[in-house]
Every structure is written in structure tokens, then in C-alpha cells.
mmCIF file of C-alpha atoms in Angstrom:
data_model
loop_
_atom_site.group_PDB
_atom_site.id
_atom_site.type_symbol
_atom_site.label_atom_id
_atom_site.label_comp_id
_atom_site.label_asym_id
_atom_site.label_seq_id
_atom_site.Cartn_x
_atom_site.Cartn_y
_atom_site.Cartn_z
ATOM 1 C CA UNK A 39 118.363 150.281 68.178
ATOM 2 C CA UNK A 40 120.673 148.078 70.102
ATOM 3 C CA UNK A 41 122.952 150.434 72.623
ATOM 4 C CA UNK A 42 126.581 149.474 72.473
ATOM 5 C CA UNK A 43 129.580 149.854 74.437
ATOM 6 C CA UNK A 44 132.931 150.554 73.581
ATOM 7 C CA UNK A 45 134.942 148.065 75.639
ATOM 8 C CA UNK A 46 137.845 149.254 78.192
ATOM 9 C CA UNK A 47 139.422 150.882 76.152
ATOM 10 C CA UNK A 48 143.004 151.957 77.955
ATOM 11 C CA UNK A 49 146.192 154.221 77.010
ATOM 12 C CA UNK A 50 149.750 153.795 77.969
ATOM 13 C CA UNK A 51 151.799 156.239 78.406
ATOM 14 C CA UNK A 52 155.715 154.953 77.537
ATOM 15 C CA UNK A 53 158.686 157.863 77.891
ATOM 16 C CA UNK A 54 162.001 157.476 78.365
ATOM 17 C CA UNK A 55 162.311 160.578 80.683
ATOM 18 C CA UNK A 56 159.846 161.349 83.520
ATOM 19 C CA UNK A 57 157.265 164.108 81.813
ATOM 20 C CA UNK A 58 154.112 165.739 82.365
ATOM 21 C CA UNK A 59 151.185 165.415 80.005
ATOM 22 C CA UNK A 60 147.930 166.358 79.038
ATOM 23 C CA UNK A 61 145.671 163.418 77.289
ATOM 24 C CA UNK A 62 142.551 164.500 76.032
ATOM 25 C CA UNK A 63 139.738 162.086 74.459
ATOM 26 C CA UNK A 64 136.740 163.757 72.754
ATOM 27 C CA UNK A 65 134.030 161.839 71.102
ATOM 28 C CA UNK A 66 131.668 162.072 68.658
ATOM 29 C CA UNK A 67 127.799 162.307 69.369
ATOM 30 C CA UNK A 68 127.316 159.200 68.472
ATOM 31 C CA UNK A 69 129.091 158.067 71.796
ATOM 32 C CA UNK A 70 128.707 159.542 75.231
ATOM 33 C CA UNK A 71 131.264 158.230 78.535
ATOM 34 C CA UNK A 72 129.984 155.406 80.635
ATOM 35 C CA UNK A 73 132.794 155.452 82.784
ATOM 36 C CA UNK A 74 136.709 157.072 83.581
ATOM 37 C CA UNK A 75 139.381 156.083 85.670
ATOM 38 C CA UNK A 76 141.229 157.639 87.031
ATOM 39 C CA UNK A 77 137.835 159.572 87.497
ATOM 40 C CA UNK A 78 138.035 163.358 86.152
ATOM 41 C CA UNK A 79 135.259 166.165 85.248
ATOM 42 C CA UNK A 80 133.634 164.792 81.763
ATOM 43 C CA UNK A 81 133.168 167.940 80.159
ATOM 44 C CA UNK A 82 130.614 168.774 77.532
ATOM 45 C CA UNK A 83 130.826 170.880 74.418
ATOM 46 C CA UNK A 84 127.801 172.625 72.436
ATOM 47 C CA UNK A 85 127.833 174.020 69.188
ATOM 48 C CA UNK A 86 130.630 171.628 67.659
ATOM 49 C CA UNK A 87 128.317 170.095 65.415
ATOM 50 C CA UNK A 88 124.542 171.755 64.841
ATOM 51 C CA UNK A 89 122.391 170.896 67.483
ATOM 52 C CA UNK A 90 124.357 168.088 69.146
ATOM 53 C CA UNK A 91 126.824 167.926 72.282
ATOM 54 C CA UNK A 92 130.018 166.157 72.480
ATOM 55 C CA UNK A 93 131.698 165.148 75.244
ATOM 56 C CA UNK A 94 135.699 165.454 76.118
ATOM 57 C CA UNK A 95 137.857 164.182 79.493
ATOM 58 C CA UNK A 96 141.257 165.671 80.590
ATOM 59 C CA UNK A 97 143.787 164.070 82.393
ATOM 60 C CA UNK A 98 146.475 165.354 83.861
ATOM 61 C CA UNK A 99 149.227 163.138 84.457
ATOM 62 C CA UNK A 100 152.542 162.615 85.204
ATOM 63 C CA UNK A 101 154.817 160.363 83.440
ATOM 64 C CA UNK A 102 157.306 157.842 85.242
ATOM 65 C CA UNK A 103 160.239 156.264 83.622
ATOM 66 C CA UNK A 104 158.803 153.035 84.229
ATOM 67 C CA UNK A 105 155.511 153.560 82.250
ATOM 68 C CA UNK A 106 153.477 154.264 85.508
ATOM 69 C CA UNK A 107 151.050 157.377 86.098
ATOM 70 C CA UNK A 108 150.237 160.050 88.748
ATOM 71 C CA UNK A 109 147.120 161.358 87.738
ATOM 72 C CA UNK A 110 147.462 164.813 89.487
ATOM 73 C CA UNK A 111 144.019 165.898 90.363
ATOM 74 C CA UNK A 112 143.376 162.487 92.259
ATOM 75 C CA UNK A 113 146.767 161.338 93.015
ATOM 76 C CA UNK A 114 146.208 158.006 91.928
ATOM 77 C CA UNK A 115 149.226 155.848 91.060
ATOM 78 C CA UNK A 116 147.980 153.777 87.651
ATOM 79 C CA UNK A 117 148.978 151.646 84.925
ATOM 80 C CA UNK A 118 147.057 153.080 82.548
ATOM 81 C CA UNK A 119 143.986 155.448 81.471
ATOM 82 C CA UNK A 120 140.604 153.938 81.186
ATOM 83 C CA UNK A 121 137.569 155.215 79.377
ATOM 84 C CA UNK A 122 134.142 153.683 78.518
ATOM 85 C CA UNK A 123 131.233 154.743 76.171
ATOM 86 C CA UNK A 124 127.491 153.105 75.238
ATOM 87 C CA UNK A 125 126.222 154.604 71.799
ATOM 88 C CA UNK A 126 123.978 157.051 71.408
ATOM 89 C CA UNK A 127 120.495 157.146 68.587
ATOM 90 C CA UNK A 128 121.797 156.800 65.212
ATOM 91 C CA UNK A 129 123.574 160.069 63.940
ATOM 92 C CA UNK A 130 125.341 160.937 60.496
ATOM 93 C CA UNK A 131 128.863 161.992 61.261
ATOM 94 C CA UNK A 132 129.009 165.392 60.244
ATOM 95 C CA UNK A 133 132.502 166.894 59.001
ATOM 96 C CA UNK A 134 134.515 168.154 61.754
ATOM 97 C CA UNK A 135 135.032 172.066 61.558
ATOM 98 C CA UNK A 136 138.924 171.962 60.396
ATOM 99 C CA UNK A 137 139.501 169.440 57.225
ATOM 100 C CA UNK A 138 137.745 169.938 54.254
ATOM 101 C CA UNK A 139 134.552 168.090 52.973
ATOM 102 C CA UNK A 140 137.108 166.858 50.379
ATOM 103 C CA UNK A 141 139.275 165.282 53.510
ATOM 104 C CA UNK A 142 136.511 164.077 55.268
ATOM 105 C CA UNK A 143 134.384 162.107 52.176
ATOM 106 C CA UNK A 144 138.130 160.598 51.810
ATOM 107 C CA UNK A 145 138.998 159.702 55.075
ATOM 108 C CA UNK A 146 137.545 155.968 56.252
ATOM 109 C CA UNK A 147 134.811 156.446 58.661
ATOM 110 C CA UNK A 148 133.652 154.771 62.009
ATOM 111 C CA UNK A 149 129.944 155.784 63.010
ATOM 112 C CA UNK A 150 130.090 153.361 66.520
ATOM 113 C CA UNK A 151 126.061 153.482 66.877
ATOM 114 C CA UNK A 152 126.104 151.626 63.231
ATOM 115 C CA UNK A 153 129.103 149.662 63.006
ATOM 116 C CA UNK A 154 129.690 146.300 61.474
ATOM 117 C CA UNK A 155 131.624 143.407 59.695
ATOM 118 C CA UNK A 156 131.421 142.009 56.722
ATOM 119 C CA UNK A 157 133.044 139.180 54.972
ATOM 120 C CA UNK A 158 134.987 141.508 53.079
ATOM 121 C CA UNK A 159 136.375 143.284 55.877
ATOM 122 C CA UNK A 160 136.619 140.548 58.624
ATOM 123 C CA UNK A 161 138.423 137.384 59.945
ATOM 124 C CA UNK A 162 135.997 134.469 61.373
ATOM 125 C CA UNK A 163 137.462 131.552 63.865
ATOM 126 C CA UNK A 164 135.940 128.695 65.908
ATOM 127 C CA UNK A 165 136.115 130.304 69.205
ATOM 128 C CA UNK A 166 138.993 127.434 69.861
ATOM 129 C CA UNK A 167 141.443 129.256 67.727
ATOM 130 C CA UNK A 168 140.298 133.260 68.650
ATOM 131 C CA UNK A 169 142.868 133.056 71.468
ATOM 132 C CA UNK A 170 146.230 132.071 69.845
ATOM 133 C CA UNK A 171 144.888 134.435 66.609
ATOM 134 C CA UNK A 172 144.162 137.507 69.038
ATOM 135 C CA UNK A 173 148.097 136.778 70.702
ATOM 136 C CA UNK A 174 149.777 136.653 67.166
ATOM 137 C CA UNK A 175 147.420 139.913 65.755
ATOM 138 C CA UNK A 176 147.793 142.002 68.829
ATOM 139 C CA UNK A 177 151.765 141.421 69.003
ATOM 140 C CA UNK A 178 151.717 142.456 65.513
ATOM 141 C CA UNK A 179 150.239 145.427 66.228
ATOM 142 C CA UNK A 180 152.841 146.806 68.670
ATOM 143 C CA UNK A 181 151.119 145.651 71.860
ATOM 144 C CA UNK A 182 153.703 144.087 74.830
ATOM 145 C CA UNK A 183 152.743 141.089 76.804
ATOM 146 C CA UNK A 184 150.906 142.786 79.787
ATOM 147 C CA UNK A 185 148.948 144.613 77.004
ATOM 148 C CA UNK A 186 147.993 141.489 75.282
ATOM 149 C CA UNK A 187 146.722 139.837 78.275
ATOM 150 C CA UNK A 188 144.658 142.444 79.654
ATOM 151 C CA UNK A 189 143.346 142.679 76.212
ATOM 152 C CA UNK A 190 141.954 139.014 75.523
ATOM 153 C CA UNK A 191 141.368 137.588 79.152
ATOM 154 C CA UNK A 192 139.382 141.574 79.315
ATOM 155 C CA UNK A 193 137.107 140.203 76.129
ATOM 156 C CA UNK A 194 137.331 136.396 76.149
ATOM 157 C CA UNK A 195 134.280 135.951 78.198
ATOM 158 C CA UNK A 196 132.124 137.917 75.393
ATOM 159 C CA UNK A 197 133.909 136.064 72.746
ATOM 160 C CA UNK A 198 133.209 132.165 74.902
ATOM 161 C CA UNK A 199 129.108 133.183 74.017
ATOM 162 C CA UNK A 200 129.755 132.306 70.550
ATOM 163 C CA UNK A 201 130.959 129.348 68.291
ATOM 164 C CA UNK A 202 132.334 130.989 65.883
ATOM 165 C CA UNK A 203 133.628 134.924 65.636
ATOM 166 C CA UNK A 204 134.051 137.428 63.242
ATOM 167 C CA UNK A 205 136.407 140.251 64.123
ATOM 168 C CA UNK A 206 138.235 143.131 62.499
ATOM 169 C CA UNK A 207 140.604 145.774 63.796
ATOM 170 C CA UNK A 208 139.571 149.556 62.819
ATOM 171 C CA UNK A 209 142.370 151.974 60.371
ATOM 172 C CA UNK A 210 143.443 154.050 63.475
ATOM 173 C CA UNK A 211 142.114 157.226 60.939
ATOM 174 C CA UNK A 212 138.775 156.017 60.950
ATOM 175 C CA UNK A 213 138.398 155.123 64.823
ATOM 176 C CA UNK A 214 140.753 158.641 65.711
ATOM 177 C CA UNK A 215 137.817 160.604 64.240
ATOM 178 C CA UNK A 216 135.090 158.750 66.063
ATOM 179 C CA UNK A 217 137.203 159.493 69.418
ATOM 180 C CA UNK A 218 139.709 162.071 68.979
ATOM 181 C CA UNK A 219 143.191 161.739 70.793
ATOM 182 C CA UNK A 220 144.966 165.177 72.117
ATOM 183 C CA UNK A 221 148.441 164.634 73.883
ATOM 184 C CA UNK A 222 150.370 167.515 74.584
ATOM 185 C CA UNK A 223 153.561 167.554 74.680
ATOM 186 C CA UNK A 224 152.721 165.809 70.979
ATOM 187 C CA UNK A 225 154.544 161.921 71.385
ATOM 188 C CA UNK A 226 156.963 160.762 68.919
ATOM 189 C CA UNK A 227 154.298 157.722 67.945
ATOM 190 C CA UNK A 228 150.738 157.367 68.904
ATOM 191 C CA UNK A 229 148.831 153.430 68.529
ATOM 192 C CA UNK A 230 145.249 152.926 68.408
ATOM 193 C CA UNK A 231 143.804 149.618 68.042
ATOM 194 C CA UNK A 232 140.428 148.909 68.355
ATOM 195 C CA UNK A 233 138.598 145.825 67.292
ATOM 196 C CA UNK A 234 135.082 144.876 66.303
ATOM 197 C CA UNK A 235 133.549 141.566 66.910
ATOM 198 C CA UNK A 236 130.170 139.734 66.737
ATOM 199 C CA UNK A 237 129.102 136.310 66.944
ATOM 200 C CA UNK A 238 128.394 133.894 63.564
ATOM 201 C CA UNK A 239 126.113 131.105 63.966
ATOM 202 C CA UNK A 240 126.455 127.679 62.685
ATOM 203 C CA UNK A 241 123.570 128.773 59.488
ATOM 204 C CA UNK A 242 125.285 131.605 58.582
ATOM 205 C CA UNK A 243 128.901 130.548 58.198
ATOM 206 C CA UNK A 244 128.274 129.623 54.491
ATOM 207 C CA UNK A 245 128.254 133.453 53.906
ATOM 208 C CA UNK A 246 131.541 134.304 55.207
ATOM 209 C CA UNK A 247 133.577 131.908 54.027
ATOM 210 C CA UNK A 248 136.231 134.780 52.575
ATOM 211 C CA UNK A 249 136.641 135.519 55.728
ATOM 212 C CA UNK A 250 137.188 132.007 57.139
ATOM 213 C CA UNK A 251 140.354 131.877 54.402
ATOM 214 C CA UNK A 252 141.602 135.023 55.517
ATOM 215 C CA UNK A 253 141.468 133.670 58.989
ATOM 216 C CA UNK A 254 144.401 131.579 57.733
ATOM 217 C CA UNK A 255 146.716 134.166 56.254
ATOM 218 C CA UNK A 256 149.744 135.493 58.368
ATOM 219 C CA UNK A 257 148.221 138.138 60.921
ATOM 220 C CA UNK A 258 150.541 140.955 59.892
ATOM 221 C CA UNK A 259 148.447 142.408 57.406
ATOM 222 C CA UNK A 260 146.453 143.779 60.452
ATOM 223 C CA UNK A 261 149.485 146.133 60.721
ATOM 224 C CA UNK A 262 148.786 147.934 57.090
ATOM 225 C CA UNK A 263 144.933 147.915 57.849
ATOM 226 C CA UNK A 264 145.392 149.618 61.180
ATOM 227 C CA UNK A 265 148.547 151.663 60.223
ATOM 228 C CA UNK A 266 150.705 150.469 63.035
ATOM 229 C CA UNK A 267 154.610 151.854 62.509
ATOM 230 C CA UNK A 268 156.057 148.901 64.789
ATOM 231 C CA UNK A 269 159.651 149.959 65.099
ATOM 232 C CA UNK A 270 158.497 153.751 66.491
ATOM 233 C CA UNK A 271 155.897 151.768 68.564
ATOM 234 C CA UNK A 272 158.746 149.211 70.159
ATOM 235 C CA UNK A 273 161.250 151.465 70.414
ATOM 236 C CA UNK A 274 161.916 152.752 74.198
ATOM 237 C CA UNK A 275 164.237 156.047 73.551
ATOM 238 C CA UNK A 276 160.597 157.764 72.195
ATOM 239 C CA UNK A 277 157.464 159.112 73.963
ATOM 240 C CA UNK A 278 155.169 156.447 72.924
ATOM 241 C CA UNK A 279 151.206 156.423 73.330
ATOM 242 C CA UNK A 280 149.827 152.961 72.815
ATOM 243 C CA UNK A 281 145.918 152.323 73.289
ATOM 244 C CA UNK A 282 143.748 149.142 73.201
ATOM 245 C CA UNK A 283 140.148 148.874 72.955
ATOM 246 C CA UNK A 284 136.637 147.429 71.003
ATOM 247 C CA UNK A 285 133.339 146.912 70.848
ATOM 248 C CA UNK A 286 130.943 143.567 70.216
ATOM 249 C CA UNK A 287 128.533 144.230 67.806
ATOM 250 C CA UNK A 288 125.034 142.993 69.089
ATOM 251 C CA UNK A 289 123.001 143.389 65.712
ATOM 252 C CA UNK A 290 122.522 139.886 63.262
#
């Protein structure tokens, strides 16, 4: 099985009074860290699910006004959390210990070491015309302009391998319980996006020609797929929590 990594994916921290917080990312066992930064103890957990371990980080952090952290332990001065993770052997996600089985068989799913795109699920662009589509998407999604950047000039030499590019952003339920987000105090609006992609060759564009079309509709209805709330997520008098990350699927 092909190992893959969840790219940079990095949380802001936005509130309008200077704060300290706890933010706490826990994964599933289907993912395991590659790297932090700031850099903090990785912790691991037994028992969670039968005969796996999960891992969790912890940061500590202090909040400024002008959306900069102290991470406390370190004393690092940052823009923003970063966290990596490569996948693990192929596992079945097993039903956290809280929700139901009812919840969980209803709840959209995200196993990282098998995910994928389909036509069905997925835009696909000459890699001319990824750019400008990534700049429109992500600022429908709630993400500012340093945010954008960061995010395509981060992936854009993965996506200049290809021709042609399939992509699709992740509902923020189904990637939340793939890597679980804990910030205490609790914000007034938490953003995930995350984003799939994998190169389409010139012989198999034929089968995705649904999702060529839907390369052509208006990006905003990323915003109901992912379940972004963009006035909450713009507005500055809230403790926002915006985070940006994805993953290039290597399989055919």
C-alpha cells in the first residue's frame, strides 16, 4: 500500500481579545504525526480502539489580538500551528466510544490510508486553470489572503506533476473524525478544510467528464459540501479557529 501524507496542515487562531488556549489534535490509527511545529510531546493513547494506539499533541498557546501565537512551553512567536501525518496499514474505522453506532454508520467518513475521488465527488482542471479555481474555492470557504497563498504556492508544485487534476474538499464531519479538534476555551466558529487531489492522465479523462462540467459551476457549492458558516468565519468580534490542509492521493 502506497503511504500518504497529510499535507501542512495549519490552524489559526483569530480572537478579538488576547486569550489563552488549549488546541488539541488526535488522530485516528490510520494516521500517525510526521512532524509538529511549534514542536511539543506527541503523546500516545492505548486502549481507545481494541488493539490499536492513537496519537494526540497539545499546545499551549497564547492568543494575541493580532492573530499571532506564543506557544508557552517553547516560547516561540508563530503564525500558526503546524502538524503532519503519513498513513498507516489499512484499518476499518471503528466507532469512537461516545456516539452511537446509529451516529457513526450516519456520519460521512474519511479513512486517510484509503481515500479517493471519484467523478461523482470531484472537480477536474487542466493544471492551467487549478490556480485561479483553488483562489475563488478557498475564498469561498472563509480563508483570508495570507491563508490562500500559503495554501496553493504550499501545494502547487505537487499539482505542476500533472496535466490535468482532480480535487475535492472533505465535509469538515467526515475529516473532524479522522483528526479530532479540541479547543478549550470552546471558539465561537471552528473551519476545517481539507482537500484531496490526484493526478488524471490524458487516457483517462473520458471517465470523468462529470467532473470536468462541474469544474465549470460557481465554486460556492464547496461551502455546503464542507459546511463552512462564512459570516461566523469572517467576522472579527468572535474567537475564530480556521484550519487548512490535504493530501495527494498516489493510487491510479
Amino acid at each position: 500500500m502506497v503511504e500518504l501524507v497529510g499535507g501542512k496542515p495549519v490552524i489559526y487562531l483569530f480572537s478579538p481579545t488576547e486569550q489563552e488556549v488549549a488546541v488539541t489534535i488526535s488522530l485516528v490509527p490510520q494516521w500517525s504525526f510526521s512532524a509538529i511545529y511549534p514542536v511539543v510531546p506527541i503523546e500516545q493513547e492505548f486502549g481507545k480502539t481494541e488493539g490499536q494506539t492513537v496519537q494526540k499533541v497539545q499546545w499551549d498557546v497564547l492568543v494575541h489580538k493580532d492573530g499571532s501565537l506564543t506557544e508557552k512551553a517553547t516560547q516561540l512567536d508563530v503564525a500558526y500551528l503546524f502538524w503532519e501525518a503519513h498513513t498507516n496499514a489499512d484499518r476499518p474505522l471503528t466507532p469512537p466510544a461516545s456516539p452511537s453506532i446509529e451516529e457513526f454508520r450516519n456520519t460521512p467518513s474519511f479513512n486517510p490510508a484509503t481515500a479517493d475521488l471519484s467523478p461523482d465527488d470531484s472537480v477536474v482542471l487542466s493544471v492551467s486553470h487549478i490556480t485561479p479555481y483553488l483562489d475563488k474555492a478557498l475564498l469561498a470557504l472563509g480563508l483570508h489572503t495570507e491563508a490562500r497563498t500559503s495554501f496553493i504556492t504550499y501545494w502547487l508544485p505537487s499539482l505542476l506533476k500533472h496535466s490535468h487534476v482532480a480535487l475535492r474538499f472533505l465535509r469538515q464531519e467526515a475529516y473532524e473524525r479522522a483528526a479530532p479538534l479540541d479547543v478549550v476555551p470552546a471558539p465561537d466558529v471552528v473551519t476545517r478544510v481539507f482537500m484531496l487531489f490526484k493526478g488524471i492522465d490524458q487516457e483517462s479523462l473520458r471517465d470523468w467528464s462529470a467532473a470536468q462540467d462541474k469544474a465549470k459551476e460557481d465554486v460556492q457549492w464547496w461551502r455546503d459540501i464542507v459546511g463552512v458558516d462564512l459570516d461566523k468565519a469572517g467576522d472579527g468580534k468572535l474567537f475564530r479557529v480556521l484550519e487548512w490542509g490535504g493530501m495527494e492521493v498516489l493510487r491510479p
